[in-house]
Amino acid sequence: MSLIRKSAAELGALLATGEVSAVEVTQAHLDRVAEIDGKVHAFLHVATESALAQARAIDERRAKGERLGPLAGVPIAHKDVFTTSDMPTTAGSKILQDWRPPYDATVTRRLREAGLVILGKTNLDEFAMGSSTENSAYGVTRNPWDLTRVPGGSSGGSSAAVAAYAAPLSTGTDTGGSIRQPAAVTGIVGMKPTYGGSSRYGVIAFASSLDTPGPFARNVLDAALLHEAFSGHDPMDSTSIDAPVPGVVEAARRADIAGLRVGVVREFDSEGFQPGVVARFHETVELLESLGAKVVELSCPSFTTALPAYYLIAPSECSSNLARFDAMRYGLRVGDDGERSAEEVMAMTRAAGFGPEVKRRIMLGTYALSSGYYDAYYGQAQKVRTLIARDFEAAFHQVDVLISPTTPTTAFPIGERVDDPMAMYLADLCTIPANLTGNAAISIPCGLADEDGLPVGLQIMAPVLGDDRCYRVGAALEAALESRWGGPLLSKAPAL
Ligand code: GLN
């Protein structure tokens, strides 16, 4: 099997025994990027020289007999919302064009410390706002299953890179679903850790009470290995949880679900869901039962109010976070002719530098936070958040995990929803509750929809700091599904 088809764990093992070098593995993936990225456009920046230099350094350390981690020498694609001191960081926005951050995000630093080789930076919706990657200022990314469809978003470059075998691993951030939704529609695994379980330091902020870095991979064990490599307490992030990282790798290896209590969220299985998504979901529920899980239907009524609450809270936080792009400190500056006032330059820069979705959110958020409206909108949304937390809490008294489809539909055609924000927002119907409460949740592939032959994702939600449960259940299901399919779902994707 060619190197690009191997999992991160397999590559790690081959590298450890010296059967292949990190330079060979890196070169194979850089060649793949060169081969496919003209069609897919997963990358905004390919770091050929620095990737090969990193790989060489790993090979040298290994030659000296140094003991390295399980992912040392394995390539990774990095979402362009994490700061990187040696590569541009744009957050998909014109306003950060050519910006070179002076420091590494904690996640970036930990990737380097684990010996992962960063191939480059991946495309995203501007400031991670979107569900299709069409909101990037640098062009759309295409779904490797069907180049006329979106790869999901906002981390669509990262999902497409992994699904197209350009990297075995990638990073994402999930504020409302931006890891799980793109994973679902490209047929790969994506995990949103417990909020505060992975560091936000150096992640360009969208909505600070929601933003959560997490891994993408082609299988559950690989996602767990990456999760473990970059997670854990960080004193540089004031909301980072000072607790040990849940035993995610062990859980992915254990992969057993006998006796597990599974709750099916009744609210996420009805109107507006594509028939092929519902069919695969129901089959997966039956499979869980046949594997020895005890499945019960549960009602979480507040989950239906998560979407509107999110679209008040996330824009409110974004309107405040994005105030820092004032033309003085970073990137773009427009109209600075020595005559205009600083305010005029700021206004001109923000008008030219932000795209329509970002402007829409800044306006929504500013309105929701304005005096006189604050209690009616933002305050109300925060109350909804509490109700959702209570629903989760009540559910987890009865069951160990909750499941739902990850998304109501499969990958939609490029252009279909870009002028219809409400339709776009619906893509995150099922993923948002776990963001509003900080719960852990994973998406794994669970089959292809009959209508269009495109991947369907299953979401597994767990309590706060119960990340290991997502991996335990995800890995057990993955094994059962793959034996049914005769291999990974992604092997059914048409050749690029
Ligand atoms: N699609 C959602 C939004 O547009 C979620 C984005 C995200 O998780 N970063 O806000």
Short mmCIF file of C-alpha atoms and ligand atoms in Angstrom, two decimals:
data_model
loop_
_atom_site.label_atom_id
_atom_site.label_comp_id
_atom_site.label_asym_id
_atom_site.label_seq_id
_atom_site.Cartn_x
_atom_site.Cartn_y
_atom_site.Cartn_z
CA MET A 1 0.00 0.00 0.00
CA SER A 2 1.31 3.45 -0.83
CA LEU A 3 2.44 5.65 2.03
CA ILE A 4 -0.37 8.17 1.57
CA ARG A 5 -3.04 5.50 2.17
CA LYS A 6 -1.60 4.50 5.54
CA SER A 7 -3.02 5.65 8.82
CA ALA A 8 -1.05 7.87 11.18
CA ALA A 9 -0.62 4.94 13.61
CA GLU A 10 0.73 2.73 10.82
CA LEU A 11 3.10 5.44 9.63
CA GLY A 12 4.25 5.99 13.21
CA ALA A 13 5.07 2.28 13.53
CA LEU A 14 6.94 2.16 10.20
CA LEU A 15 8.91 5.25 11.19
CA ALA A 16 9.75 3.83 14.61
CA THR A 17 11.26 0.66 13.15
CA GLY A 18 13.12 2.65 10.52
CA GLU A 19 11.34 0.94 7.62
CA VAL A 20 10.63 4.36 6.18
CA SER A 21 12.11 7.78 6.91
CA ALA A 22 10.19 10.90 7.82
CA VAL A 23 11.61 12.53 4.68
CA GLU A 24 10.12 9.76 2.50
CA VAL A 25 6.74 10.00 4.21
CA THR A 26 6.72 13.79 3.96
CA GLN A 27 7.79 13.77 0.31
CA ALA A 28 5.02 11.27 -0.55
CA HIS A 29 2.44 13.60 0.97
CA LEU A 30 3.89 16.73 -0.64
CA ASP A 31 3.70 14.90 -3.98
CA ARG A 32 0.06 14.08 -3.30
CA VAL A 33 -0.65 17.72 -2.46
CA ALA A 34 0.95 18.75 -5.75
CA GLU A 35 -1.11 16.13 -7.58
CA ILE A 36 -4.55 16.97 -6.22
CA ASP A 37 -4.62 20.44 -4.74
CA GLY A 38 -5.21 22.15 -8.07
CA LYS A 39 -8.61 20.41 -8.01
CA VAL A 40 -9.39 20.36 -4.29
CA HIS A 41 -7.76 23.58 -3.02
CA ALA A 42 -7.44 22.33 0.54
CA PHE A 43 -4.30 24.38 1.22
CA LEU A 44 -3.72 28.12 1.46
CA HIS A 45 -0.01 27.66 2.04
CA VAL A 46 2.20 24.63 1.39
CA ALA A 47 5.38 24.68 3.46
CA THR A 48 7.53 22.39 1.30
CA GLU A 49 10.94 23.50 2.54
CA SER A 50 10.14 23.71 6.23
CA ALA A 51 8.25 20.38 6.15
CA LEU A 52 11.22 18.60 4.63
CA ALA A 53 13.58 20.30 7.09
CA GLN A 54 11.38 19.22 10.00
CA ALA A 55 11.30 15.67 8.63
CA ARG A 56 15.08 15.61 8.27
CA ALA A 57 15.47 16.77 11.86
CA ILE A 58 13.20 13.94 13.06
CA ASP A 59 15.18 11.38 11.08
CA GLU A 60 18.42 12.68 12.58
CA ARG A 61 17.08 12.51 16.11
CA ARG A 62 15.88 8.98 15.55
CA ALA A 63 19.23 7.98 14.07
CA LYS A 64 20.87 9.18 17.28
CA GLY A 65 18.68 6.75 19.22
CA GLU A 66 16.38 9.38 20.75
CA ARG A 67 13.03 8.03 21.92
CA LEU A 68 10.29 9.85 20.03
CA GLY A 69 6.51 9.94 20.40
CA PRO A 70 4.07 7.78 18.38
CA LEU A 71 3.44 10.52 15.79
CA ALA A 72 7.03 11.71 15.27
CA GLY A 73 7.61 12.13 11.55
CA VAL A 74 3.92 11.88 10.63
CA PRO A 75 2.66 14.72 8.39
CA ILE A 76 -0.24 16.97 9.34
CA ALA A 77 -2.26 19.74 7.67
CA HIS A 78 -2.93 22.69 9.99
CA LYS A 79 -6.03 24.90 9.87
CA ASP A 80 -5.07 28.47 9.00
CA VAL A 81 -6.65 29.84 12.15
CA PHE A 82 -3.78 28.67 14.40
CA THR A 83 -0.84 31.02 14.56
CA THR A 84 2.42 29.71 13.11
CA SER A 85 5.61 31.71 13.53
CA ASP A 86 7.14 30.37 10.31
CA MET A 87 4.10 30.51 8.00
CA PRO A 88 1.45 33.12 7.13
CA THR A 89 -1.79 32.98 9.12
CA THR A 90 -4.86 34.47 7.45
CA ALA A 91 -7.96 32.97 9.12
CA GLY A 92 -9.30 32.93 5.55
CA SER A 93 -9.64 36.73 5.63
CA LYS A 94 -8.34 39.52 3.44
CA ILE A 95 -7.82 41.57 6.55
CA LEU A 96 -4.98 39.24 7.58
CA GLN A 97 -3.43 38.89 4.15
CA ASP A 98 0.35 38.42 4.47
CA TRP A 99 0.23 38.54 8.26
CA ARG A 100 3.11 36.69 9.85
CA PRO A 101 2.38 35.95 13.50
CA PRO A 102 5.25 36.50 15.90
CA TYR A 103 4.43 33.35 17.89
CA ASP A 104 3.11 29.79 17.71
CA ALA A 105 -0.30 28.79 19.05
CA THR A 106 -0.05 26.26 21.88
CA VAL A 107 -1.52 23.62 19.56
CA THR A 108 1.12 24.46 16.92
CA ARG A 109 3.89 24.25 19.51
CA ARG A 110 2.65 20.90 20.76
CA LEU A 111 2.42 19.51 17.23
CA ARG A 112 6.07 20.44 16.74
CA GLU A 113 7.05 18.97 20.11
CA ALA A 114 5.31 15.70 19.19
CA GLY A 115 7.46 15.64 16.03
CA LEU A 116 4.52 16.06 13.65
CA VAL A 117 5.57 17.51 10.31
CA ILE A 118 3.40 20.50 9.35
CA LEU A 119 2.79 20.32 5.59
CA GLY A 120 1.02 23.66 5.40
CA LYS A 121 -2.05 25.68 6.32
CA THR A 122 -5.57 24.75 5.24
CA ASN A 123 -8.44 26.78 3.88
CA LEU A 124 -11.42 27.81 6.04
CA ASP A 125 -14.46 30.04 6.11
CA GLU A 126 -13.37 33.55 7.02
CA PHE A 127 -12.72 33.64 10.79
CA ALA A 128 -14.27 30.15 10.94
CA MET A 129 -17.75 31.53 10.20
CA GLY A 130 -19.57 29.15 7.92
CA SER A 131 -20.38 25.56 7.08
CA SER A 132 -19.01 25.20 3.57
CA THR A 133 -15.61 26.98 3.29
CA GLU A 134 -17.24 29.17 0.62
CA ASN A 135 -16.80 32.18 2.91
CA SER A 136 -13.01 32.05 2.53
CA ALA A 137 -11.50 35.14 0.91
CA TYR A 138 -9.13 32.79 -0.92
CA GLY A 139 -11.50 30.63 -2.96
CA VAL A 140 -13.60 27.55 -2.32
CA THR A 141 -12.39 24.11 -1.30
CA ARG A 142 -13.98 21.12 -3.04
CA ASN A 143 -15.20 17.87 -1.55
CA PRO A 144 -12.94 14.99 -2.69
CA TRP A 145 -16.03 12.73 -3.03
CA ASP A 146 -17.60 15.07 -5.56
CA LEU A 147 -15.78 18.19 -6.70
CA THR A 148 -19.05 20.05 -7.27
CA ARG A 149 -19.91 19.78 -3.55
CA VAL A 150 -18.68 21.58 -0.43
CA PRO A 151 -16.30 19.85 2.01
CA GLY A 152 -18.20 21.33 4.95
CA GLY A 153 -16.89 24.14 7.09
CA SER A 154 -15.48 26.05 8.58
CA SER A 155 -12.56 23.57 8.66
CA GLY A 156 -13.22 22.42 5.07
CA GLY A 157 -9.59 22.61 3.96
CA SER A 158 -8.61 20.30 6.80
CA SER A 159 -11.38 17.78 6.12
CA ALA A 160 -10.68 17.77 2.38
CA ALA A 161 -6.90 17.33 2.92
CA VAL A 162 -7.46 14.18 5.00
CA ALA A 163 -10.23 12.78 2.77
CA ALA A 164 -8.02 13.36 -0.31
CA TYR A 165 -5.05 11.51 1.29
CA ALA A 166 -2.96 14.68 1.24
CA ALA A 167 -2.35 14.20 4.99
CA PRO A 168 -3.31 11.43 7.44
CA LEU A 169 -4.14 14.03 10.08
CA SER A 170 -5.28 17.63 10.31
CA THR A 171 -6.37 20.17 12.88
CA GLY A 172 -9.64 22.03 13.14
CA THR A 173 -11.57 24.29 15.46
CA ASP A 174 -15.19 23.66 16.39
CA THR A 175 -17.30 26.60 17.56
CA GLY A 176 -20.68 25.34 16.36
CA GLY A 177 -19.76 22.20 14.47
CA SER A 178 -16.78 23.15 12.33
CA ILE A 179 -14.94 19.89 12.95
CA ARG A 180 -17.80 17.39 13.16
CA GLN A 181 -19.81 18.72 10.21
CA PRO A 182 -16.90 18.78 7.69
CA ALA A 183 -15.79 15.34 8.95
CA ALA A 184 -19.31 14.00 8.38
CA VAL A 185 -19.67 15.27 4.82
CA THR A 186 -16.22 14.05 3.73
CA GLY A 187 -16.47 10.58 5.31
CA ILE A 188 -13.78 10.98 7.97
CA VAL A 189 -13.51 11.24 11.78
CA GLY A 190 -13.64 14.61 13.56
CA MET A 191 -13.66 15.26 17.28
CA LYS A 192 -14.66 18.30 19.32
CA PRO A 193 -12.98 17.85 22.69
CA THR A 194 -14.51 19.12 25.91
CA TYR A 195 -14.34 22.94 25.88
CA GLY A 196 -11.16 23.94 27.70
CA GLY A 197 -9.59 20.54 27.07
CA SER A 198 -7.52 21.94 24.21
CA SER A 199 -5.88 25.35 24.27
CA ARG A 200 -7.22 28.46 22.51
CA TYR A 201 -3.93 30.30 22.92
CA GLY A 202 -2.93 31.44 19.45
CA VAL A 203 -6.24 30.43 17.88
CA ILE A 204 -7.61 33.51 16.13
CA ALA A 205 -10.76 34.09 18.16
CA PHE A 206 -14.28 33.76 16.78
CA ALA A 207 -16.47 33.09 19.85
CA SER A 208 -14.25 32.59 22.88
CA SER A 209 -16.73 30.71 25.06
CA LEU A 210 -17.22 28.13 22.28
CA ASP A 211 -14.00 27.82 20.21
CA THR A 212 -12.43 24.38 20.66
CA PRO A 213 -9.45 22.95 18.75
CA GLY A 214 -9.70 19.28 17.81
CA PRO A 215 -8.43 16.55 15.47
CA PHE A 216 -9.41 15.17 12.05
CA ALA A 217 -8.26 11.70 10.94
CA ARG A 218 -9.32 8.79 8.76
CA ASN A 219 -9.95 6.54 11.75
CA VAL A 220 -10.82 6.84 15.42
CA LEU A 221 -7.47 5.70 16.84
CA ASP A 222 -5.56 8.25 14.75
CA ALA A 223 -7.89 11.01 15.98
CA ALA A 224 -7.22 9.92 19.56
CA LEU A 225 -3.45 9.95 19.04
CA LEU A 226 -3.61 13.50 17.71
CA HIS A 227 -6.06 14.59 20.41
CA GLU A 228 -3.63 13.35 23.06
CA ALA A 229 -0.66 15.01 21.35
CA PHE A 230 -2.01 18.57 21.49
CA SER A 231 -4.53 18.63 24.36
CA GLY A 232 -4.19 19.31 28.06
CA HIS A 233 -3.83 22.20 30.43
CA ASP A 234 -2.28 25.42 29.18
CA PRO A 235 -1.55 28.29 31.58
CA MET A 236 -1.67 30.67 28.58
CA ASP A 237 -5.43 30.07 28.17
CA SER A 238 -7.51 31.26 31.10
CA THR A 239 -10.38 28.86 30.28
CA SER A 240 -8.12 25.83 29.90
CA ILE A 241 -9.12 23.00 32.25
CA ASP A 242 -6.48 22.03 34.76
CA ALA A 243 -7.21 18.30 34.70
CA PRO A 244 -5.54 15.30 33.08
CA VAL A 245 -6.52 14.61 29.45
CA PRO A 246 -9.10 11.77 29.45
CA GLY A 247 -7.55 8.45 28.38
CA VAL A 248 -8.56 8.80 24.74
CA VAL A 249 -5.97 6.53 23.12
CA GLU A 250 -6.63 3.75 25.59
CA ALA A 251 -10.38 4.16 24.97
CA ALA A 252 -9.92 3.99 21.18
CA ARG A 253 -7.90 0.79 21.62
CA ARG A 254 -10.41 -0.71 24.03
CA ALA A 255 -13.32 -0.19 21.62
CA ASP A 256 -15.94 -2.15 23.53
CA ILE A 257 -19.53 -1.21 24.14
CA ALA A 258 -21.16 -4.18 25.80
CA GLY A 259 -23.59 -2.90 28.43
CA LEU A 260 -23.21 0.70 27.32
CA ARG A 261 -26.33 2.85 27.63
CA VAL A 262 -26.99 4.90 24.52
CA GLY A 263 -29.58 7.67 24.24
CA VAL A 264 -31.06 8.58 20.87
CA VAL A 265 -32.00 12.27 20.81
CA ARG A 266 -35.64 12.27 19.69
CA GLU A 267 -35.53 15.89 18.52
CA PHE A 268 -32.87 15.17 15.87
CA ASP A 269 -34.55 12.64 13.70
CA SER A 270 -37.38 14.21 11.84
CA GLU A 271 -38.39 16.97 9.49
CA GLY A 272 -35.73 18.45 7.29
CA PHE A 273 -33.49 15.41 7.50
CA GLN A 274 -32.49 13.76 4.24
CA PRO A 275 -34.00 10.23 3.99
CA GLY A 276 -30.60 8.62 3.34
CA VAL A 277 -29.21 10.25 6.48
CA VAL A 278 -32.10 8.99 8.59
CA ALA A 279 -31.82 5.48 7.10
CA ARG A 280 -28.10 5.15 7.87
CA PHE A 281 -28.67 6.55 11.35
CA HIS A 282 -31.37 3.99 12.15
CA GLU A 283 -29.21 1.16 10.86
CA THR A 284 -26.39 2.32 13.11
CA VAL A 285 -28.71 2.33 16.11
CA GLU A 286 -29.62 -1.29 15.33
CA LEU A 287 -25.95 -2.16 14.97
CA LEU A 288 -25.24 -0.66 18.39
CA GLU A 289 -27.96 -2.86 19.88
CA SER A 290 -26.56 -5.94 18.20
CA LEU A 291 -23.16 -5.11 19.73
CA GLY A 292 -24.68 -5.24 23.21
CA ALA A 293 -25.53 -1.59 23.85
CA LYS A 294 -28.77 -0.70 25.58
CA VAL A 295 -30.48 1.92 23.41
CA VAL A 296 -33.21 4.22 24.69
CA GLU A 297 -34.94 7.18 23.09
CA LEU A 298 -34.57 10.39 25.07
CA SER A 299 -36.10 13.81 24.72
CA CYS A 300 -33.90 16.90 25.05
CA PRO A 301 -36.51 19.60 24.26
CA SER A 302 -34.15 22.55 24.68
CA PHE A 303 -31.90 21.26 21.90
CA THR A 304 -34.32 22.73 19.35
CA THR A 305 -33.55 26.20 20.69
CA ALA A 306 -29.77 25.75 20.48
CA LEU A 307 -29.47 27.08 16.94
CA PRO A 308 -31.15 30.47 17.55
CA ALA A 309 -29.31 30.86 20.86
CA TYR A 310 -26.01 30.13 19.13
CA TYR A 311 -26.73 32.74 16.45
CA LEU A 312 -27.00 35.37 19.16
CA ILE A 313 -24.09 34.26 21.36
CA ALA A 314 -21.55 33.51 18.60
CA PRO A 315 -22.09 36.80 16.71
CA SER A 316 -22.04 38.74 20.01
CA GLU A 317 -18.66 37.32 20.93
CA CYS A 318 -17.40 37.75 17.36
CA SER A 319 -18.39 41.43 17.28
CA SER A 320 -16.26 41.99 20.33
CA ASN A 321 -13.32 39.77 19.26
CA LEU A 322 -13.09 41.22 15.77
CA ALA A 323 -12.86 44.79 17.05
CA ARG A 324 -9.11 44.23 17.25
CA PHE A 325 -8.81 44.32 13.45
CA ASP A 326 -8.47 48.07 13.40
CA ALA A 327 -5.95 48.55 10.57
CA MET A 328 -3.33 49.60 13.10
CA ARG A 329 -2.13 46.32 14.51
CA TYR A 330 -2.39 43.56 11.89
CA GLY A 331 -2.39 42.93 8.17
CA LEU A 332 -4.35 45.12 5.80
CA ARG A 333 -4.49 48.94 5.94
CA VAL A 334 -6.59 50.85 3.41
CA GLY A 335 -6.74 54.59 2.71
CA ASP A 336 -3.82 55.66 4.92
CA ASP A 337 -2.78 58.64 2.79
CA GLY A 338 -1.64 60.88 5.62
CA GLU A 339 -4.79 63.01 5.27
CA ARG A 340 -7.47 60.71 6.59
CA SER A 341 -8.18 60.27 10.27
CA ALA A 342 -7.48 56.99 12.03
CA GLU A 343 -11.24 56.36 12.25
CA GLU A 344 -11.63 56.77 8.49
CA VAL A 345 -8.74 54.37 7.83
CA MET A 346 -10.26 51.87 10.24
CA ALA A 347 -13.65 52.06 8.55
CA MET A 348 -12.18 51.76 5.06
CA THR A 349 -9.97 48.83 6.09
CA ARG A 350 -12.79 46.94 7.77
CA ALA A 351 -15.10 47.59 4.80
CA ALA A 352 -12.51 46.23 2.38
CA GLY A 353 -11.04 43.52 4.60
CA PHE A 354 -14.09 41.65 5.92
CA GLY A 355 -16.38 39.52 3.77
CA PRO A 356 -20.21 39.64 3.80
CA GLU A 357 -20.76 36.87 6.37
CA VAL A 358 -18.31 38.39 8.84
CA LYS A 359 -19.94 41.80 8.46
CA ARG A 360 -23.39 40.26 8.94
CA ARG A 361 -22.24 38.66 12.20
CA ILE A 362 -20.54 41.79 13.52
CA MET A 363 -23.75 43.75 12.92
CA LEU A 364 -25.95 41.06 14.46
CA GLY A 365 -23.70 40.79 17.50
CA THR A 366 -23.37 44.53 17.99
CA TYR A 367 -27.15 44.84 17.85
CA ALA A 368 -27.71 41.94 20.27
CA LEU A 369 -25.31 43.48 22.78
CA SER A 370 -26.59 47.05 22.55
CA SER A 371 -28.12 48.57 25.63
CA GLY A 372 -31.87 48.15 25.67
CA TYR A 373 -31.65 44.90 23.68
CA TYR A 374 -29.03 43.06 25.70
CA ASP A 375 -31.47 41.32 28.05
CA ALA A 376 -33.94 40.47 25.31
CA TYR A 377 -31.34 38.82 23.05
CA TYR A 378 -27.97 38.00 24.56
CA GLY A 379 -29.34 37.51 28.08
CA GLN A 380 -32.13 35.28 26.81
CA ALA A 381 -29.70 33.19 24.77
CA GLN A 382 -27.54 32.64 27.84
CA LYS A 383 -30.59 31.33 29.67
CA VAL A 384 -31.24 28.88 26.85
CA ARG A 385 -27.67 27.73 27.30
CA THR A 386 -28.44 26.81 30.90
CA LEU A 387 -31.53 24.85 29.81
CA ILE A 388 -29.45 22.87 27.33
CA ALA A 389 -26.88 22.09 30.04
CA ARG A 390 -29.73 20.80 32.21
CA ASP A 391 -31.04 18.58 29.41
CA PHE A 392 -27.58 17.11 28.95
CA GLU A 393 -27.22 16.57 32.66
CA ALA A 394 -30.59 14.81 32.94
CA ALA A 395 -29.77 12.66 29.90
CA PHE A 396 -26.40 11.60 31.29
CA HIS A 397 -28.10 10.37 34.46
CA GLN A 398 -29.79 7.79 32.27
CA VAL A 399 -27.28 7.03 29.53
CA ASP A 400 -23.52 7.03 28.93
CA VAL A 401 -23.60 8.70 25.51
CA LEU A 402 -26.13 10.46 23.31
CA ILE A 403 -26.25 9.92 19.56
CA SER A 404 -27.74 11.71 16.55
CA PRO A 405 -26.92 12.21 12.89
CA THR A 406 -24.06 14.74 12.70
CA THR A 407 -25.77 16.77 9.97
CA PRO A 408 -29.30 16.80 8.52
CA THR A 409 -28.02 16.36 4.94
CA THR A 410 -24.98 15.13 3.04
CA ALA A 411 -22.55 17.55 1.34
CA PHE A 412 -24.54 20.16 -0.56
CA PRO A 413 -23.61 21.61 -3.96
CA ILE A 414 -21.20 24.54 -4.06
CA GLY A 415 -23.25 27.73 -4.43
CA GLU A 416 -26.52 26.24 -3.18
CA ARG A 417 -26.63 27.93 0.23
CA VAL A 418 -24.09 30.70 0.00
CA ASP A 419 -26.73 33.39 -0.53
CA ASP A 420 -29.12 31.86 1.98
CA PRO A 421 -27.56 32.19 5.45
CA MET A 422 -30.50 30.53 7.19
CA ALA A 423 -30.15 27.38 5.07
CA MET A 424 -26.42 27.40 5.73
CA TYR A 425 -26.94 27.73 9.49
CA LEU A 426 -29.13 24.58 9.54
CA ALA A 427 -26.09 22.43 8.76
CA ASP A 428 -25.14 22.76 12.44
CA LEU A 429 -28.53 21.92 13.93
CA CYS A 430 -27.28 18.77 15.68
CA THR A 431 -23.76 19.87 16.56
CA ILE A 432 -24.43 23.17 18.32
CA PRO A 433 -25.87 21.89 21.64
CA ALA A 434 -22.52 20.35 22.61
CA ASN A 435 -20.78 23.67 21.87
CA LEU A 436 -23.10 25.73 24.03
CA THR A 437 -22.43 23.48 27.02
CA GLY A 438 -18.82 22.46 26.37
CA ASN A 439 -19.58 18.75 26.03
CA ALA A 440 -17.32 16.35 24.12
CA ALA A 441 -18.63 15.05 20.78
CA ILE A 442 -17.25 13.10 17.83
CA SER A 443 -18.43 12.40 14.29
CA ILE A 444 -17.63 9.08 12.61
CA PRO A 445 -18.67 7.88 9.15
CA CYS A 446 -21.73 5.58 9.23
CA GLY A 447 -22.46 4.91 5.56
CA LEU A 448 -23.48 6.45 2.26
CA ALA A 449 -26.85 8.03 1.57
CA ASP A 450 -28.88 6.18 -1.07
CA GLU A 451 -29.93 9.34 -2.93
CA ASP A 452 -26.47 10.67 -3.73
CA GLY A 453 -23.90 8.09 -2.59
CA LEU A 454 -22.31 10.65 -0.27
CA PRO A 455 -21.04 10.05 3.29
CA VAL A 456 -23.26 10.29 6.36
CA GLY A 457 -21.88 11.05 9.83
CA LEU A 458 -22.93 9.74 13.23
CA GLN A 459 -22.49 12.07 16.18
CA ILE A 460 -21.63 10.62 19.61
CA MET A 461 -21.93 13.11 22.48
CA ALA A 462 -20.46 12.55 25.95
CA PRO A 463 -20.35 14.44 29.25
CA VAL A 464 -17.81 17.19 29.90
CA LEU A 465 -14.41 15.49 30.30
CA GLY A 466 -15.96 12.25 29.06
CA ASP A 467 -14.03 12.50 25.77
CA ASP A 468 -12.81 8.92 26.18
CA ARG A 469 -16.38 7.64 25.78
CA CYS A 470 -16.61 9.20 22.31
CA TYR A 471 -13.52 7.27 21.28
CA ARG A 472 -14.55 4.01 22.93
CA VAL A 473 -17.94 3.94 21.24
CA GLY A 474 -16.61 5.42 17.99
CA ALA A 475 -13.88 2.79 17.69
CA ALA A 476 -16.23 -0.11 18.43
CA LEU A 477 -18.74 1.09 15.86
CA GLU A 478 -16.01 1.79 13.32
CA ALA A 479 -14.74 -1.80 13.63
CA ALA A 480 -18.25 -3.24 13.20
CA LEU A 481 -19.09 -0.93 10.28
CA GLU A 482 -15.82 -1.56 8.49
CA SER A 483 -16.24 -5.30 8.71
CA ARG A 484 -19.67 -4.83 7.16
CA TRP A 485 -18.28 -2.58 4.39
CA GLY A 486 -15.15 -4.67 3.84
CA GLY A 487 -12.86 -1.71 4.64
CA PRO A 488 -12.99 1.99 5.45
CA LEU A 489 -15.85 3.99 3.97
CA LEU A 490 -13.35 6.34 2.35
CA SER A 491 -12.06 3.51 0.14
CA LYS A 492 -15.41 3.80 -1.70
CA ALA A 493 -14.68 7.40 -2.72
CA PRO A 494 -14.10 7.87 -6.46
CA ALA A 495 -10.43 8.36 -7.44
CA LEU A 496 -9.46 12.00 -7.79
N1 GLN B 1 -21.17 26.89 10.97
C1 GLN B 1 -21.16 27.53 12.25
C2 GLN B 1 -21.00 29.01 12.07
O1 GLN B 1 -21.01 29.43 10.98
C3 GLN B 1 -20.06 26.95 13.10
C4 GLN B 1 -18.72 27.44 12.73
C5 GLN B 1 -17.63 26.89 13.59
O2 GLN B 1 -17.82 25.90 14.29
N2 GLN B 1 -16.49 27.55 13.57
O3 GLN B 1 -20.86 29.73 12.99
#
